Amino acid sequence: MGTRRGACQIGRAVDQCEHLPLAVPANQRVSCEPCKGEEMASAGEPRPAPPDAADQSFDYMFKLLLIGNSSVGKTSLLFRYAEDTFTPSFVSTVGIDFKVKTVYRRAKRVKLQIWDTAGQERYRTITTAYYRGAMGFLLVYDVANAESFSAVQDWATQIKTYSWDNAQVILVGNKCDLEDDRVVPTEEGRRLAHELGFEFFEASAKDNINVKQVFERLVDVICEKMNESLDVSDAPAADGKGARLSEVSPAPTRSCAC
Ligand SMILES: Nc1nc2c(ncn2[C@@H]2O[C@H](COP(=O)(O)OP(=O)(O)OP(=O)(O)O)[C@@H](O)[C@H]2O)c(=O)[nH]1
């Protein structure tokens, strides 16, 4: 019996969906905004505008992932960054979703494909499948939730296990507006980040504190790593594992059938 393939949200097989860069586990569906747009168009509804996801003029494309326990505010950080909105109600993410945002860094147009993963344990098999090829992670905990902070070490192990060696990580203590409910002191967050070799920010999706800074710092760190790789691009990686230019520099000509 053949292996069943996964599908994007409107049921298009993964090998027919140009937007999903990675295999989706069998029998799973993931949200795919461009396909949703096509479906609406074919049903006579106007396409969502502007079609930023299909915009092909960019110098680099970075794939970023938001990870961390359920309810720490991953979706909220993404919506605050991409759309400058915040919703107080909690709707847990099912599986995985993504948004596209284009930024300018150092005179380069960088298209960010930002994947928002579900924090719930039951989606772990699906979400870790998306770690491969990610250039940067925002590992989020909630400063008012000790359990989410205790879980940071496990999330860091997941990154080590499922992503590539050169992926950049920023630890984010979200909900820093909840000063009265805080159970994780800022210094504790900073200390853990230092131990893990990550950069550290506290942020608030609600009050829009440090949200843009966190995403843009991650982009800058990735750019810095790319530049370092450019400097040594002629030299072979000593251990056979080091980053080569072809690995860190996404092709500007990457095409999409849509
Ligand atoms: N006070 C405060 N609440 C926040 C903040 N960010 C998110 N929330 C709230 O926390 C709850 C969970 O936020 P989500 O963004 O859905 O959490 P998540 O990490 O995406 O959760 P999963 O999808 O289950 O993984 C929601 O009720 C949000 O409104 C923040 O910065 N401050």
Short mmCIF file of C-alpha atoms and ligand atoms in Angstrom, two decimals:
data_model
loop_
_atom_site.label_atom_id
_atom_site.label_comp_id
_atom_site.label_asym_id
_atom_site.label_seq_id
_atom_site.Cartn_x
_atom_site.Cartn_y
_atom_site.Cartn_z
CA MET A 1 0.00 0.00 0.00
CA GLY A 2 1.41 3.39 -1.00
CA THR A 3 2.15 6.08 1.60
CA ARG A 4 -0.58 8.72 1.77
CA ARG A 5 0.67 12.23 1.24
CA GLY A 6 -0.29 15.29 3.29
CA ALA A 7 -2.27 18.15 1.85
CA CYS A 8 -2.58 21.89 2.20
CA GLN A 9 -5.74 23.39 3.60
CA ILE A 10 -7.90 23.22 0.52
CA GLY A 11 -6.90 19.62 -0.04
CA ARG A 12 -4.28 20.22 -2.70
CA ALA A 13 -1.60 17.51 -2.41
CA VAL A 14 1.65 18.86 -1.05
CA ASP A 15 3.54 18.10 -4.24
CA GLN A 16 0.98 20.26 -6.11
CA CYS A 17 1.14 23.14 -3.64
CA GLU A 18 3.97 25.51 -4.43
CA HIS A 19 3.63 27.42 -1.18
CA LEU A 20 4.49 24.72 1.29
CA PRO A 21 8.24 24.23 1.30
CA LEU A 22 8.20 21.07 3.32
CA ALA A 23 6.37 17.78 3.39
CA VAL A 24 3.24 17.74 5.48
CA PRO A 25 2.75 14.58 7.54
CA ALA A 26 0.32 12.08 6.08
CA ASN A 27 -3.36 12.87 6.52
CA GLN A 28 -2.64 16.34 7.94
CA ARG A 29 -3.81 19.63 6.54
CA VAL A 30 -2.08 22.90 7.12
CA SER A 31 -3.27 26.39 6.43
CA CYS A 32 -1.96 27.85 3.18
CA GLU A 33 -2.98 31.47 2.60
CA PRO A 34 -2.20 31.66 -1.14
CA CYS A 35 -4.26 28.53 -1.80
CA LYS A 36 -7.10 29.92 0.30
CA GLY A 37 -6.95 33.02 -1.91
CA GLU A 38 -7.09 30.92 -5.08
CA GLU A 39 -10.04 29.00 -3.73
CA MET A 40 -11.93 32.24 -2.99
CA ALA A 41 -11.12 33.56 -6.45
CA SER A 42 -12.35 30.40 -8.15
CA ALA A 43 -15.57 30.63 -6.11
CA GLY A 44 -16.18 34.08 -7.57
CA GLU A 45 -15.01 35.93 -4.48
CA PRO A 46 -12.44 38.69 -4.83
CA ARG A 47 -8.88 37.67 -4.08
CA PRO A 48 -7.47 38.97 -0.81
CA ALA A 49 -5.29 41.99 -1.51
CA PRO A 50 -2.45 42.73 -1.57
CA PRO A 51 -1.01 39.34 -2.60
CA ASP A 52 2.24 39.87 -0.72
CA ALA A 53 2.77 36.13 -0.41
CA ALA A 54 3.04 35.86 -4.18
CA ASP A 55 5.34 38.86 -4.53
CA GLN A 56 8.45 37.59 -6.23
CA SER A 57 10.72 40.63 -6.02
CA PHE A 58 13.00 40.10 -3.06
CA ASP A 59 16.69 39.63 -2.43
CA TYR A 60 16.41 36.98 0.24
CA MET A 61 13.76 34.84 1.76
CA PHE A 62 14.12 33.75 5.38
CA LYS A 63 12.01 31.06 6.98
CA LEU A 64 11.38 31.82 10.67
CA LEU A 65 9.52 29.80 13.29
CA LEU A 66 7.72 30.77 16.50
CA ILE A 67 7.84 28.01 19.10
CA GLY A 68 7.04 27.65 22.82
CA ASN A 69 4.31 26.35 25.12
CA SER A 70 0.63 26.84 24.36
CA SER A 71 -0.81 30.27 25.25
CA VAL A 72 2.52 32.06 25.70
CA GLY A 73 1.49 34.45 22.92
CA LYS A 74 3.17 33.20 19.73
CA THR A 75 0.18 33.94 17.50
CA SER A 76 -0.30 37.29 19.21
CA LEU A 77 3.31 38.29 18.57
CA LEU A 78 2.96 37.33 14.91
CA PHE A 79 -0.29 39.26 14.47
CA ARG A 80 1.15 42.28 16.25
CA TYR A 81 4.20 42.22 13.99
CA ALA A 82 2.50 41.40 10.68
CA GLU A 83 -0.79 43.27 11.07
CA ASP A 84 -0.39 45.45 14.16
CA THR A 85 -3.43 43.85 15.79
CA PHE A 86 -4.04 42.18 19.15
CA THR A 87 -6.94 39.96 20.24
CA PRO A 88 -7.48 39.36 23.98
CA SER A 89 -9.40 36.12 23.38
CA PHE A 90 -7.48 32.85 23.14
CA VAL A 91 -7.95 30.53 20.16
CA SER A 92 -5.29 27.83 20.25
CA THR A 93 -3.44 27.27 16.97
CA VAL A 94 -4.26 24.02 15.21
CA GLY A 95 -1.10 22.52 13.73
CA ILE A 96 0.72 25.30 11.98
CA ASP A 97 0.05 28.52 10.08
CA PHE A 98 2.18 31.16 8.45
CA LYS A 99 2.31 34.79 7.44
CA VAL A 100 4.53 36.58 4.98
CA LYS A 101 6.09 39.96 5.61
CA THR A 102 8.68 41.84 3.61
CA VAL A 103 11.25 44.03 5.36
CA TYR A 104 14.19 46.13 4.22
CA ARG A 105 17.48 45.46 5.95
CA ARG A 106 20.78 46.94 4.79
CA ALA A 107 19.31 47.96 1.42
CA LYS A 108 18.09 44.43 0.80
CA ARG A 109 14.49 43.36 0.41
CA VAL A 110 14.00 40.39 2.73
CA LYS A 111 10.86 38.34 2.52
CA LEU A 112 10.02 36.65 5.79
CA GLN A 113 7.97 33.48 5.83
CA ILE A 114 6.99 33.30 9.50
CA TRP A 115 5.55 30.01 10.72
CA ASP A 116 3.41 30.01 13.85
CA THR A 117 3.42 26.56 15.46
CA ALA A 118 0.87 25.12 17.87
CA GLY A 119 2.28 24.85 21.38
CA GLN A 120 0.13 21.90 22.35
CA GLU A 121 2.02 18.63 22.75
CA ARG A 122 -0.34 16.71 20.47
CA TYR A 123 0.81 18.69 17.43
CA ARG A 124 4.51 18.14 18.11
CA THR A 125 5.02 15.63 15.26
CA ILE A 126 3.56 18.05 12.75
CA THR A 127 5.33 21.14 14.02
CA THR A 128 8.83 19.67 14.36
CA ALA A 129 8.61 18.64 10.69
CA TYR A 130 8.74 22.37 9.90
CA TYR A 131 11.97 23.04 11.80
CA ARG A 132 14.04 21.79 8.87
CA GLY A 133 15.24 24.67 6.74
CA ALA A 134 14.28 27.33 9.30
CA MET A 135 16.94 30.01 9.56
CA GLY A 136 15.69 31.53 12.78
CA PHE A 137 13.53 30.75 15.79
CA LEU A 138 11.72 32.89 18.32
CA LEU A 139 11.48 30.67 21.41
CA VAL A 140 8.70 32.24 23.46
CA TYR A 141 7.73 31.85 27.12
CA ASP A 142 5.27 33.80 29.26
CA VAL A 143 6.84 35.83 32.11
CA ALA A 144 3.68 35.14 34.17
CA ASN A 145 3.83 31.37 33.64
CA ALA A 146 6.62 29.41 35.35
CA GLU A 147 5.85 26.20 33.49
CA SER A 148 6.37 27.88 30.12
CA PHE A 149 9.79 29.05 31.34
CA SER A 150 10.74 25.60 32.65
CA ALA A 151 9.92 24.22 29.23
CA VAL A 152 12.44 26.47 27.45
CA GLN A 153 15.25 23.94 27.86
CA ASP A 154 13.11 21.24 26.18
CA TRP A 155 12.26 23.56 23.31
CA ALA A 156 15.95 24.34 22.88
CA THR A 157 16.63 20.59 22.66
CA GLN A 158 13.92 20.27 20.01
CA ILE A 159 15.62 22.99 17.97
CA LYS A 160 18.94 21.18 18.28
CA THR A 161 17.37 17.90 17.26
CA TYR A 162 15.24 18.99 14.33
CA SER A 163 16.81 22.11 12.83
CA TRP A 164 20.17 22.76 11.22
CA ASP A 165 23.27 23.75 13.20
CA ASN A 166 23.33 27.37 12.09
CA ALA A 167 19.74 28.29 12.94
CA GLN A 168 19.66 31.47 15.05
CA VAL A 169 17.50 31.64 18.16
CA ILE A 170 16.15 34.50 20.26
CA LEU A 171 14.54 33.78 23.62
CA VAL A 172 11.47 35.97 24.16
CA GLY A 173 9.77 36.52 27.53
CA ASN A 174 6.33 37.66 26.37
CA LYS A 175 3.56 39.39 28.37
CA CYS A 176 5.96 41.74 30.14
CA ASP A 177 2.94 44.06 30.55
CA LEU A 178 1.73 41.69 33.30
CA GLU A 179 4.16 43.06 35.88
CA ASP A 180 1.88 42.21 38.85
CA ASP A 181 1.60 38.57 37.76
CA ARG A 182 5.24 38.14 36.82
CA VAL A 183 6.85 34.95 38.15
CA VAL A 184 9.97 34.89 35.95
CA PRO A 185 12.35 37.76 36.76
CA THR A 186 14.01 39.43 33.80
CA GLU A 187 17.44 38.38 35.08
CA GLU A 188 16.40 34.72 35.12
CA GLY A 189 15.40 34.95 31.47
CA ARG A 190 18.62 36.68 30.56
CA ARG A 191 20.69 34.10 32.47
CA LEU A 192 19.01 31.15 30.74
CA ALA A 193 19.39 32.77 27.32
CA HIS A 194 23.08 33.29 28.02
CA GLU A 195 23.49 29.66 29.08
CA LEU A 196 21.80 28.46 25.91
CA GLY A 197 23.75 30.88 23.72
CA PHE A 198 20.64 32.78 22.61
CA GLU A 199 19.89 36.48 22.53
CA PHE A 200 17.18 37.68 24.90
CA PHE A 201 14.27 40.11 24.83
CA GLU A 202 11.20 40.70 26.93
CA ALA A 203 8.19 41.77 24.90
CA SER A 204 4.47 42.38 25.01
CA ALA A 205 2.22 41.63 22.08
CA LYS A 206 -0.57 43.37 23.97
CA ASP A 207 1.21 46.66 24.58
CA ASN A 208 3.40 46.40 21.49
CA ILE A 209 6.66 46.40 23.43
CA ASN A 210 9.76 45.13 21.60
CA VAL A 211 7.75 43.15 19.04
CA LYS A 212 9.24 44.72 15.90
CA GLN A 213 12.66 44.78 17.57
CA VAL A 214 12.58 41.03 18.27
CA PHE A 215 11.74 40.06 14.69
CA GLU A 216 14.17 42.54 13.17
CA ARG A 217 16.98 41.53 15.50
CA LEU A 218 16.47 37.92 14.39
CA VAL A 219 16.69 39.01 10.74
CA ASP A 220 19.85 41.00 11.49
CA VAL A 221 21.49 38.07 13.28
CA ILE A 222 20.75 35.84 10.28
CA CYS A 223 22.19 38.49 7.94
CA GLU A 224 25.31 38.73 10.10
CA LYS A 225 25.77 34.96 9.88
CA MET A 226 25.30 35.10 6.12
CA ASN A 227 27.99 37.76 5.85
CA GLU A 228 30.35 35.66 7.93
CA SER A 229 29.68 32.77 5.58
CA LEU A 230 30.32 35.01 2.59
CA ASP A 231 33.74 35.83 4.07
CA VAL A 232 34.65 32.15 4.21
CA SER A 233 32.66 30.97 1.21
CA ASP A 234 35.73 29.76 -0.65
CA ALA A 235 36.98 27.74 2.28
CA PRO A 236 35.58 24.24 2.74
CA ALA A 237 33.82 23.66 6.05
CA ALA A 238 36.41 22.11 8.35
CA ASP A 239 34.09 19.62 10.01
CA GLY A 240 31.93 19.02 6.98
CA LYS A 241 28.98 20.48 8.93
CA GLY A 242 29.68 24.20 8.80
CA ALA A 243 27.47 26.53 6.84
CA ARG A 244 28.24 26.93 3.18
CA LEU A 245 27.07 29.92 1.23
CA SER A 246 24.68 27.85 -0.83
CA GLU A 247 22.97 26.77 2.38
CA VAL A 248 22.54 30.15 4.01
CA SER A 249 21.80 32.28 0.98
CA PRO A 250 18.31 31.61 -0.35
CA ALA A 251 18.14 31.91 -4.11
CA PRO A 252 16.76 35.31 -5.17
CA THR A 253 15.29 33.62 -8.22
CA ARG A 254 13.15 31.20 -6.22
CA SER A 255 9.99 30.79 -8.20
CA CYS A 256 6.39 30.06 -7.35
CA ALA A 257 3.94 28.76 -9.89
CA CYS A 258 1.19 31.02 -8.51
N1 LIG B 1 -1.46 40.39 28.82
C1 LIG B 1 -1.01 39.83 27.69
N2 LIG B 1 -1.70 38.83 27.12
C2 LIG B 1 -1.21 38.30 25.96
C3 LIG B 1 -0.02 38.75 25.36
N3 LIG B 1 0.20 38.02 24.25
C4 LIG B 1 -0.80 37.15 24.18
N4 LIG B 1 -1.68 37.30 25.19
C5 LIG B 1 -2.89 36.52 25.44
O1 LIG B 1 -2.52 35.20 25.75
C6 LIG B 1 -3.45 34.27 25.20
C7 LIG B 1 -2.73 33.27 24.32
O2 LIG B 1 -2.16 33.93 23.21
P1 LIG B 1 -1.83 33.19 21.82
O3 LIG B 1 -1.08 34.16 20.99
O4 LIG B 1 -3.04 32.59 21.23
O5 LIG B 1 -0.88 32.00 22.35
P2 LIG B 1 -0.09 30.90 21.51
O6 LIG B 1 1.26 30.80 22.09
O7 LIG B 1 -0.16 31.19 20.05
O8 LIG B 1 -0.91 29.58 21.85
P3 LIG B 1 -1.04 28.21 20.99
O9 LIG B 1 -1.61 28.59 19.67
O10 LIG B 1 -1.95 27.32 21.79
O11 LIG B 1 0.34 27.64 20.89
C8 LIG B 1 -4.47 35.10 24.44
O12 LIG B 1 -5.60 35.29 25.26
C9 LIG B 1 -3.77 36.43 24.20
O13 LIG B 1 -4.65 37.51 24.10
C10 LIG B 1 0.68 39.85 25.99
O14 LIG B 1 1.71 40.33 25.55
N5 LIG B 1 0.13 40.33 27.15
#
